[in-house]
Coordinates of C-alpha atoms and ligand atoms in Angstrom, one line a residue:
X558 CA 194.5 65.2 112.7
X559 CA 194.0 62.6 110.0
X560 CA 194.9 58.9 110.1
X561 CA 194.2 55.3 108.9
X562 CA 190.5 55.5 109.8
X563 CA 189.9 58.4 107.5
X564 CA 192.0 56.7 104.7
X565 CA 189.8 53.6 105.1
X566 CA 186.5 55.5 105.1
X567 CA 187.5 57.5 102.0
X568 CA 188.5 54.3 100.3
X569 CA 185.3 52.6 101.1
X570 CA 183.4 55.6 99.7
X571 CA 185.4 55.5 96.5
X572 CA 185.0 51.7 96.1
X573 CA 181.3 52.0 96.7
X574 CA 180.9 53.6 93.4
X575 CA 179.0 56.5 94.9
X576 CA 181.4 59.4 95.2
X577 CA 179.3 62.6 94.9
X578 CA 176.8 63.8 97.6
X579 CA 174.9 60.7 98.7
X580 CA 174.4 58.4 101.7
X581 CA 177.7 59.1 103.4
X582 CA 176.9 62.9 103.4
X583 CA 173.4 62.2 104.7
X584 CA 175.0 60.1 107.5
X585 CA 177.5 62.8 108.4
X586 CA 174.7 65.4 108.5
X587 CA 172.7 63.3 110.9
X588 CA 175.6 62.8 113.2
X589 CA 176.6 66.5 113.0
X590 CA 173.1 67.7 113.9
X591 CA 173.1 65.4 116.9
X592 CA 176.4 66.6 118.0
X593 CA 175.5 70.3 118.1
X594 CA 171.9 69.8 119.1
X595 CA 170.3 71.2 115.9
X596 CA 167.2 69.8 114.2
X597 CA 168.9 70.0 110.7
X598 CA 172.3 70.0 109.3
X599 CA 173.0 70.6 105.6
X600 CA 176.4 69.8 104.2
X601 CA 178.0 72.2 101.6
X602 CA 181.2 72.5 99.8
X603 CA 182.6 75.2 102.1
X604 CA 181.6 77.5 104.9
X605 CA 181.7 80.4 102.4
X606 CA 179.1 78.5 100.3
X607 CA 177.2 78.0 103.5
X608 CA 177.3 81.7 104.5
X609 CA 176.0 82.7 101.0
X610 CA 173.0 80.3 101.3
X611 CA 172.3 81.1 104.9
X612 CA 172.1 84.8 104.2
X613 CA 170.0 84.1 101.2
X614 CA 167.8 82.0 103.4
X615 CA 167.5 84.9 105.9
X616 CA 166.1 87.0 103.1
X617 CA 169.2 89.1 102.4
X618 CA 169.2 90.5 98.9
X619 CA 170.0 93.5 96.7
X620 CA 169.9 96.8 98.5
X621 CA 169.9 95.3 102.0
X622 CA 172.4 96.0 104.8
X623 CA 174.0 93.4 107.0
X624 CA 175.7 94.2 110.3
X625 CA 179.0 92.3 110.5
X626 CA 182.5 92.5 112.1
X627 CA 185.2 93.7 109.7
X628 CA 187.7 91.7 111.8
X629 CA 187.2 88.3 110.2
X630 CA 188.4 86.1 107.5
X631 CA 187.5 87.8 104.2
X632 CA 184.9 85.2 103.3
X633 CA 182.5 86.6 106.0
X634 CA 182.1 89.9 104.4
X635 CA 182.3 88.4 100.8
X636 CA 179.2 86.4 101.5
X637 CA 177.2 89.5 102.0
X638 CA 178.5 90.9 98.6
X639 CA 177.4 87.6 96.9
X640 CA 173.9 88.6 98.0
X641 CA 174.4 92.1 96.5
X642 CA 173.9 93.5 100.0
X643 CA 176.1 96.0 101.8
X644 CA 178.3 95.1 104.8
X645 CA 178.0 97.5 107.7
X646 CA 181.2 96.9 109.6
X647 CA 180.9 96.9 113.4
X648 CA 184.0 97.1 115.7
X649 CA 185.1 94.4 118.0
X650 CA 185.3 94.9 121.7
X651 CA 188.5 96.2 123.3
X652 CA 189.2 93.0 125.3
X653 CA 188.6 90.2 122.7
X654 CA 188.2 89.5 119.0
X655 CA 184.4 89.5 118.7
X656 CA 181.8 92.0 117.8
X657 CA 180.9 94.6 120.4
X658 CA 177.1 94.3 120.9
X659 CA 176.9 97.8 122.4
X660 CA 177.7 99.2 118.9
X661 CA 174.9 97.5 117.1
X662 CA 172.4 100.4 117.7
X663 CA 174.7 103.1 116.2
X664 CA 175.5 100.8 113.3
X665 CA 171.9 100.0 112.6
X666 CA 170.4 101.4 109.3
X667 CA 166.8 101.3 108.1
X668 CA 167.9 98.8 105.5
X669 CA 169.4 96.3 107.9
X670 CA 168.1 92.9 107.1
X671 CA 170.3 90.6 109.2
X672 CA 173.2 90.4 111.6
X673 CA 176.1 88.1 110.6
X674 CA 178.1 87.4 113.8
X675 CA 181.4 85.5 114.0
X676 CA 182.6 83.2 116.8
X677 CA 186.1 84.4 116.0
X678 CA 188.8 81.7 116.2
X679 CA 186.4 79.5 118.0
X680 CA 185.6 82.0 120.9
X681 CA 181.8 82.3 121.2
X682 CA 180.6 85.9 120.7
X683 CA 178.2 87.6 123.1
X684 CA 175.1 85.8 121.6
X685 CA 172.8 86.8 124.5
X686 CA 173.1 90.5 123.9
X687 CA 173.2 90.2 120.1
X688 CA 170.0 87.9 120.0
X689 CA 168.2 90.3 122.4
X690 CA 169.0 93.3 120.0
X691 CA 168.1 91.3 116.9
X692 CA 164.7 90.2 118.5
X693 CA 163.9 93.8 119.4
X694 CA 164.7 94.9 115.8
X695 CA 163.0 91.9 114.2
X696 CA 166.0 90.8 112.2
X697 CA 167.6 87.4 111.8
X698 CA 171.0 86.4 113.1
X699 CA 173.3 84.2 111.1
X700 CA 176.3 82.7 112.9
X701 CA 179.6 82.4 111.2
X702 CA 180.8 79.4 113.2
X703 CA 183.5 78.5 110.8
X704 CA 186.0 78.0 113.6
X705 CA 183.7 77.0 116.4
X706 CA 183.0 73.3 116.2
X707 CA 182.8 72.0 119.8
X708 CA 182.7 75.5 121.4
X709 CA 179.9 76.1 123.8
X710 CA 177.9 79.0 125.3
X711 CA 175.8 79.3 128.5
X712 CA 172.9 81.7 127.8
X713 CA 171.5 81.3 131.3
X714 CA 170.2 77.7 131.7
X715 CA 172.9 75.3 130.6
X716 CA 175.9 74.8 128.3
X717 CA 175.0 74.4 124.7
X718 CA 177.0 73.8 121.6
X719 CA 177.6 76.5 119.1
X720 CA 175.5 75.5 116.1
X721 CA 172.4 74.5 118.1
X722 CA 171.8 77.1 116.4
X723 CA 171.0 80.1 118.5
X724 CA 170.3 82.4 115.6
X725 CA 168.5 81.5 112.4
X726 CA 171.3 79.3 111.1
X727 CA 175.0 78.7 111.8
X728 CA 177.8 77.8 109.3
X729 CA 180.8 75.7 109.9
X730 CA 184.1 75.2 108.0
X731 CA 186.0 71.9 107.5
X732 CA 189.0 73.5 106.0
X733 CA 192.2 71.8 107.3
X734 CA 193.0 74.7 109.5
X735 CA 189.9 74.0 111.5
X736 CA 189.5 71.6 114.3
X737 CA 187.6 69.1 112.2
X738 CA 188.4 68.7 108.5
X739 CA 187.1 67.0 105.5
X740 CA 189.8 68.5 103.2
X741 CA 187.4 71.3 102.5
X742 CA 183.7 71.5 103.2
X743 CA 181.1 73.2 105.4
X744 CA 177.8 72.6 107.3
X745 CA 174.8 74.8 107.9
X746 CA 172.7 74.0 110.9
X747 CA 169.2 75.3 111.5
X748 CA 165.9 74.5 113.4
X749 CA 163.8 75.9 110.6
X750 CA 162.5 73.0 108.6
X751 CA 161.4 75.2 105.6
X752 CA 164.9 76.8 105.5
X753 CA 166.5 73.3 105.6
X754 CA 164.5 72.2 102.5
X755 CA 165.5 75.4 100.6
X756 CA 169.2 75.0 101.5
X757 CA 169.1 71.4 100.2
X758 CA 167.5 72.6 96.9
X759 CA 169.9 75.6 96.5
X760 CA 173.1 73.5 97.2
X761 CA 172.2 71.1 94.3
X762 CA 171.3 73.4 91.4
X763 CA 167.7 73.8 92.6
X764 CA 167.0 70.2 91.7
X765 CA 163.6 68.9 92.9
X766 CA 164.7 65.2 93.4
X767 CA 168.0 64.1 94.8
X768 CA 170.4 61.9 92.8
X769 CA 170.0 59.2 95.4
X770 CA 166.2 59.2 95.2
X771 CA 166.3 59.0 91.4
X772 CA 168.9 56.2 91.4
X773 CA 167.0 54.1 93.9
X774 CA 163.5 54.5 92.6
X775 CA 162.2 51.6 90.5
X776 CA 160.2 54.0 88.4
X777 CA 161.7 56.6 86.2
X778 CA 161.5 60.1 87.8
X779 CA 162.2 63.3 86.0
X780 CA 163.5 66.1 88.1
X781 CA 162.5 69.8 87.9
X782 CA 164.7 72.8 88.5
X783 CA 162.5 74.9 90.7
X784 CA 164.9 77.6 91.7
X785 CA 168.2 79.0 90.4
X786 CA 170.6 77.1 92.6
X787 CA 174.3 76.4 92.8
X788 CA 176.7 73.6 92.8
X789 CA 177.6 73.7 96.6
X790 CA 177.6 69.9 97.2
X791 CA 179.9 68.0 99.5
X792 CA 181.2 64.7 98.1
X793 CA 180.5 61.4 99.8
X794 CA 184.3 60.9 100.1
X795 CA 184.4 64.0 102.4
X796 CA 181.2 62.9 104.1
X797 CA 182.8 59.6 105.0
X798 CA 186.0 61.4 106.4
X799 CA 183.7 63.8 108.3
X800 CA 182.0 61.0 110.2
X801 CA 185.4 59.6 111.3
X802 CA 186.6 63.1 112.3
X803 CA 183.5 63.5 114.5
X804 CA 184.4 60.4 116.6
X805 CA 187.8 62.0 117.2
X806 CA 186.4 65.4 118.2
X807 CA 186.1 65.0 122.0
X808 CA 189.8 63.8 122.2
X809 CA 191.0 66.6 120.0
X810 CA 189.2 69.2 122.0
X811 CA 190.5 67.8 125.3
X812 CA 194.1 68.0 124.1
X813 CA 193.6 71.5 122.7
X814 CA 192.2 72.7 126.0
X815 CA 195.1 71.2 127.9
X816 CA 197.7 72.9 125.7
X817 CA 195.8 76.2 125.9
X818 CA 195.7 76.0 129.8
X819 CA 199.5 75.6 129.7
X820 CA 199.9 78.6 127.4
X821 CA 197.6 80.6 129.7
X822 CA 199.6 79.7 132.8
X823 CA 203.0 80.3 131.2
X824 CA 202.0 83.6 129.6
X825 CA 200.0 85.1 132.4
X826 CA 201.4 88.4 133.5
X827 CA 204.1 88.6 130.8
X828 CA 205.0 92.2 130.1
X829 CA 204.0 93.2 126.6
X830 CA 201.6 90.4 125.9
X831 CA 197.9 89.7 126.4
X832 CA 196.5 86.2 126.4
X833 CA 193.0 85.3 125.3
X834 CA 190.4 84.6 128.0
X835 CA 187.1 82.8 128.1
X836 CA 184.2 84.9 129.5
X837 CA 182.3 83.0 132.3
X838 CA 179.6 82.1 129.7
X839 CA 181.9 80.8 126.9
X840 CA 184.0 77.8 126.3
X841 CA 186.2 78.0 123.2
X842 CA 187.5 74.9 121.3
X843 CA 190.9 76.7 121.2
X844 CA 191.1 76.3 117.5
X845 CA 193.6 79.2 117.6
X846 CA 195.6 80.6 120.5
X847 CA 195.7 84.3 119.6
X848 CA 197.9 86.5 121.8
X849 CA 198.1 90.3 121.4
X850 CA 201.2 92.6 121.6
X851 CA 200.4 95.5 123.9
X852 CA 203.3 97.8 122.9
X853 CA 202.7 99.4 119.5
X854 CA 206.4 99.8 119.0
X855 CA 206.9 96.1 119.0
X856 CA 206.4 95.1 115.4
X857 CA 204.2 92.1 114.7
X858 CA 206.1 91.0 111.6
X859 CA 209.5 91.3 113.4
X860 CA 208.3 89.1 116.3
X861 CA 206.9 86.5 113.8
X862 CA 210.2 86.6 111.8
X863 CA 212.3 86.0 114.9
X864 CA 210.1 83.1 116.0
X865 CA 210.3 81.7 112.4
X866 CA 214.1 82.0 112.6
X867 CA 213.9 79.9 115.8
X868 CA 211.9 77.2 114.1
X869 CA 208.4 78.4 115.4
X870 CA 205.7 78.9 112.8
X871 CA 203.1 81.5 113.7
X872 CA 200.3 83.3 111.8
X873 CA 199.2 86.9 112.0
X874 CA 195.8 87.1 113.6
X875 CA 192.9 88.0 111.4
X876 CA 192.6 90.6 108.6
X877 CA 190.1 93.5 108.6
X878 CA 188.0 93.1 105.4
X879 CA 187.7 96.9 105.0
X880 CA 191.5 97.3 104.7
X881 CA 191.9 94.7 102.0
X882 CA 192.4 95.9 98.4
X883 CA 189.3 94.0 97.3
X884 CA 187.2 96.4 99.4
X885 CA 188.7 99.6 98.2
X886 CA 185.8 100.2 95.8
X887 CA 183.1 98.4 97.8
X888 CA 180.5 100.7 99.3
X889 CA 180.7 99.3 102.9
X890 CA 179.4 101.2 105.8
X891 CA 180.3 101.5 109.5
X892 CA 178.9 102.9 112.7
X893 CA 180.0 106.4 111.9
X894 CA 177.4 109.2 111.6
X895 CA 175.9 109.1 108.0
X896 CA 178.4 106.5 106.9
X897 CA 182.0 107.3 107.4
X898 CA 184.4 109.7 105.8
X899 CA 187.5 107.9 106.9
X900 CA 190.1 106.7 104.4
X901 CA 189.1 103.4 102.9
X902 CA 191.9 101.4 104.5
X903 CA 191.6 103.1 107.8
X904 CA 188.4 103.7 109.8
X905 CA 188.1 105.5 113.0
X906 CA 185.0 103.5 113.9
X907 CA 187.0 100.3 113.6
X908 CA 189.7 101.1 115.9
X909 CA 189.9 97.9 117.9
X910 CA 189.6 95.8 114.7
X911 CA 192.5 97.5 113.2
X912 CA 194.5 97.3 116.4
X913 CA 193.8 93.6 116.7
X914 CA 194.9 93.0 113.1
X915 CA 198.2 94.8 113.7
X916 CA 198.9 93.2 117.2
X917 CA 197.6 89.7 117.2
X918 CA 199.7 86.6 116.6
X919 CA 198.5 83.0 116.5
X920 CA 200.8 80.6 118.3
X921 CA 201.3 76.9 117.4
X922 CA 198.6 74.7 119.0
X923 CA 197.9 71.2 117.5
X924 CA 197.1 67.7 118.7
X925 CA 200.4 65.9 119.3
X926 CA 202.2 69.1 120.3
X927 CA 204.4 68.3 123.3
X928 CA 204.4 70.3 126.5
X929 CA 208.2 70.9 125.9
X930 CA 207.3 72.6 122.6
X931 CA 204.9 74.9 124.4
X932 CA 207.6 75.8 126.9
X933 CA 210.0 76.5 124.0
X934 CA 207.5 78.7 122.2
X935 CA 206.8 80.7 125.4
X936 CA 210.4 81.1 126.2
X937 CA 211.3 82.2 122.7
X938 CA 208.3 84.5 122.4
X939 CA 209.0 86.3 125.8
X940 CA 212.6 86.7 125.0
X941 CA 211.8 88.1 121.5
X942 CA 209.2 90.6 122.8
X943 CA 211.5 91.8 125.6
X944 CA 214.6 92.1 123.4
X945 CA 212.6 94.3 120.8
X946 CA 211.1 96.3 123.7
X947 CA 214.6 97.0 125.0
X948 CA 215.8 98.0 121.5
X949 CA 213.0 100.4 120.8
X950 CA 213.3 102.0 124.3
X951 CA 217.0 102.8 123.8
Ligands
LIG1189 C1 185.5 83.2 110.3 C2 185.6 82.4 109.0 N1 184.5 82.5 108.1 C3 184.5 81.8 107.0 C4 185.6 81.1 106.6 C5 185.6 80.4 105.2 O1 185.6 78.9 105.4 P1 185.8 78.1 104.1 O2 187.2 78.1 103.8 O3 185.3 76.7 104.6 O4 184.9 78.6 103.0 C6 186.7 81.0 107.4 C7 187.9 80.2 107.1 O5 189.0 80.3 107.5 C8 186.7 81.7 108.7 O6 187.7 81.7 109.5

């Protein structure tokens, strides 16, 4: 949801003459940290870049293992490989799209350095159980909160925003498919002041003095490069857009919730379909309304094609990293005994992940969507599923 305010903010950044990471990024970071309740927020070029730095900041390096769901956008697992560590894939639970904490113990290896959890499509994962397990084992939790801006959890005392953070750090995405966008971009939040400083260094080539500080200082300063860093900066044009987007966020969330409620009401008890549900301790931002087909004979692609033919755009749910060609030769692990002897694109230990990949469909949900459109989607979806079901039963 972008409008004239974003155009004006981007224009002002351009005309200010300062277009790379500078004061507008700093302002956006401040506002973002306040919104999620974190002590620090570090803007980066993408969530993927953020995950790479967050894992590095958690001490993940060559030879380490990281427990992670396979059922996630490919960038989640990729970020572990960037650190030359090994992803140990943990299955999701049977009744949702998030990691099943009861499998962490069997997936655990002596080399496990961190747990990378995902708040998939905005739905908070079971942080309480995961944090308890991580504390017992003495490892850090990094949250892939790419989709979860505005989502909330209640860990016992009160509702808190995802990104507070509850683990060591949390990483957000501002890709246009997300609830808040800066075109592309990301944010890492943390309460660890030392980590905050290292992240700032790493995202900017390991440079000891920021561009802004050098520019503003009356005396000449020479910078050092104290660590091998990266160019993971966000531009000030993006930062300016992000600040405007934040002011829209509560309205966007309200509208998404209202559309999701309508979907929930209309799709409750429909034969052949399961709708997502919020556990009592979670509030999603409804970034994506992901329904599941319950009858294996009803082909996901056929349903999507028929909806497409009726003018309704859907997306398949999420991929499983272990099934992608890029992971064919990657030495990933799973919760099977002594690793896993399953085929590379099928793993018996990741049954619910593979099932979710094959069965889930993301329905249209966006600010400005009319209630009539929701009714039309539901009517067409129900008719499509029931027609296919009848055909395959014949
Ligand atoms: C769960 C998850 N993690 C990471 C990413 C990567 O985000 P970005 O495109 O900002 O790098 C995405 C993007 O869709 C995502 O959904």
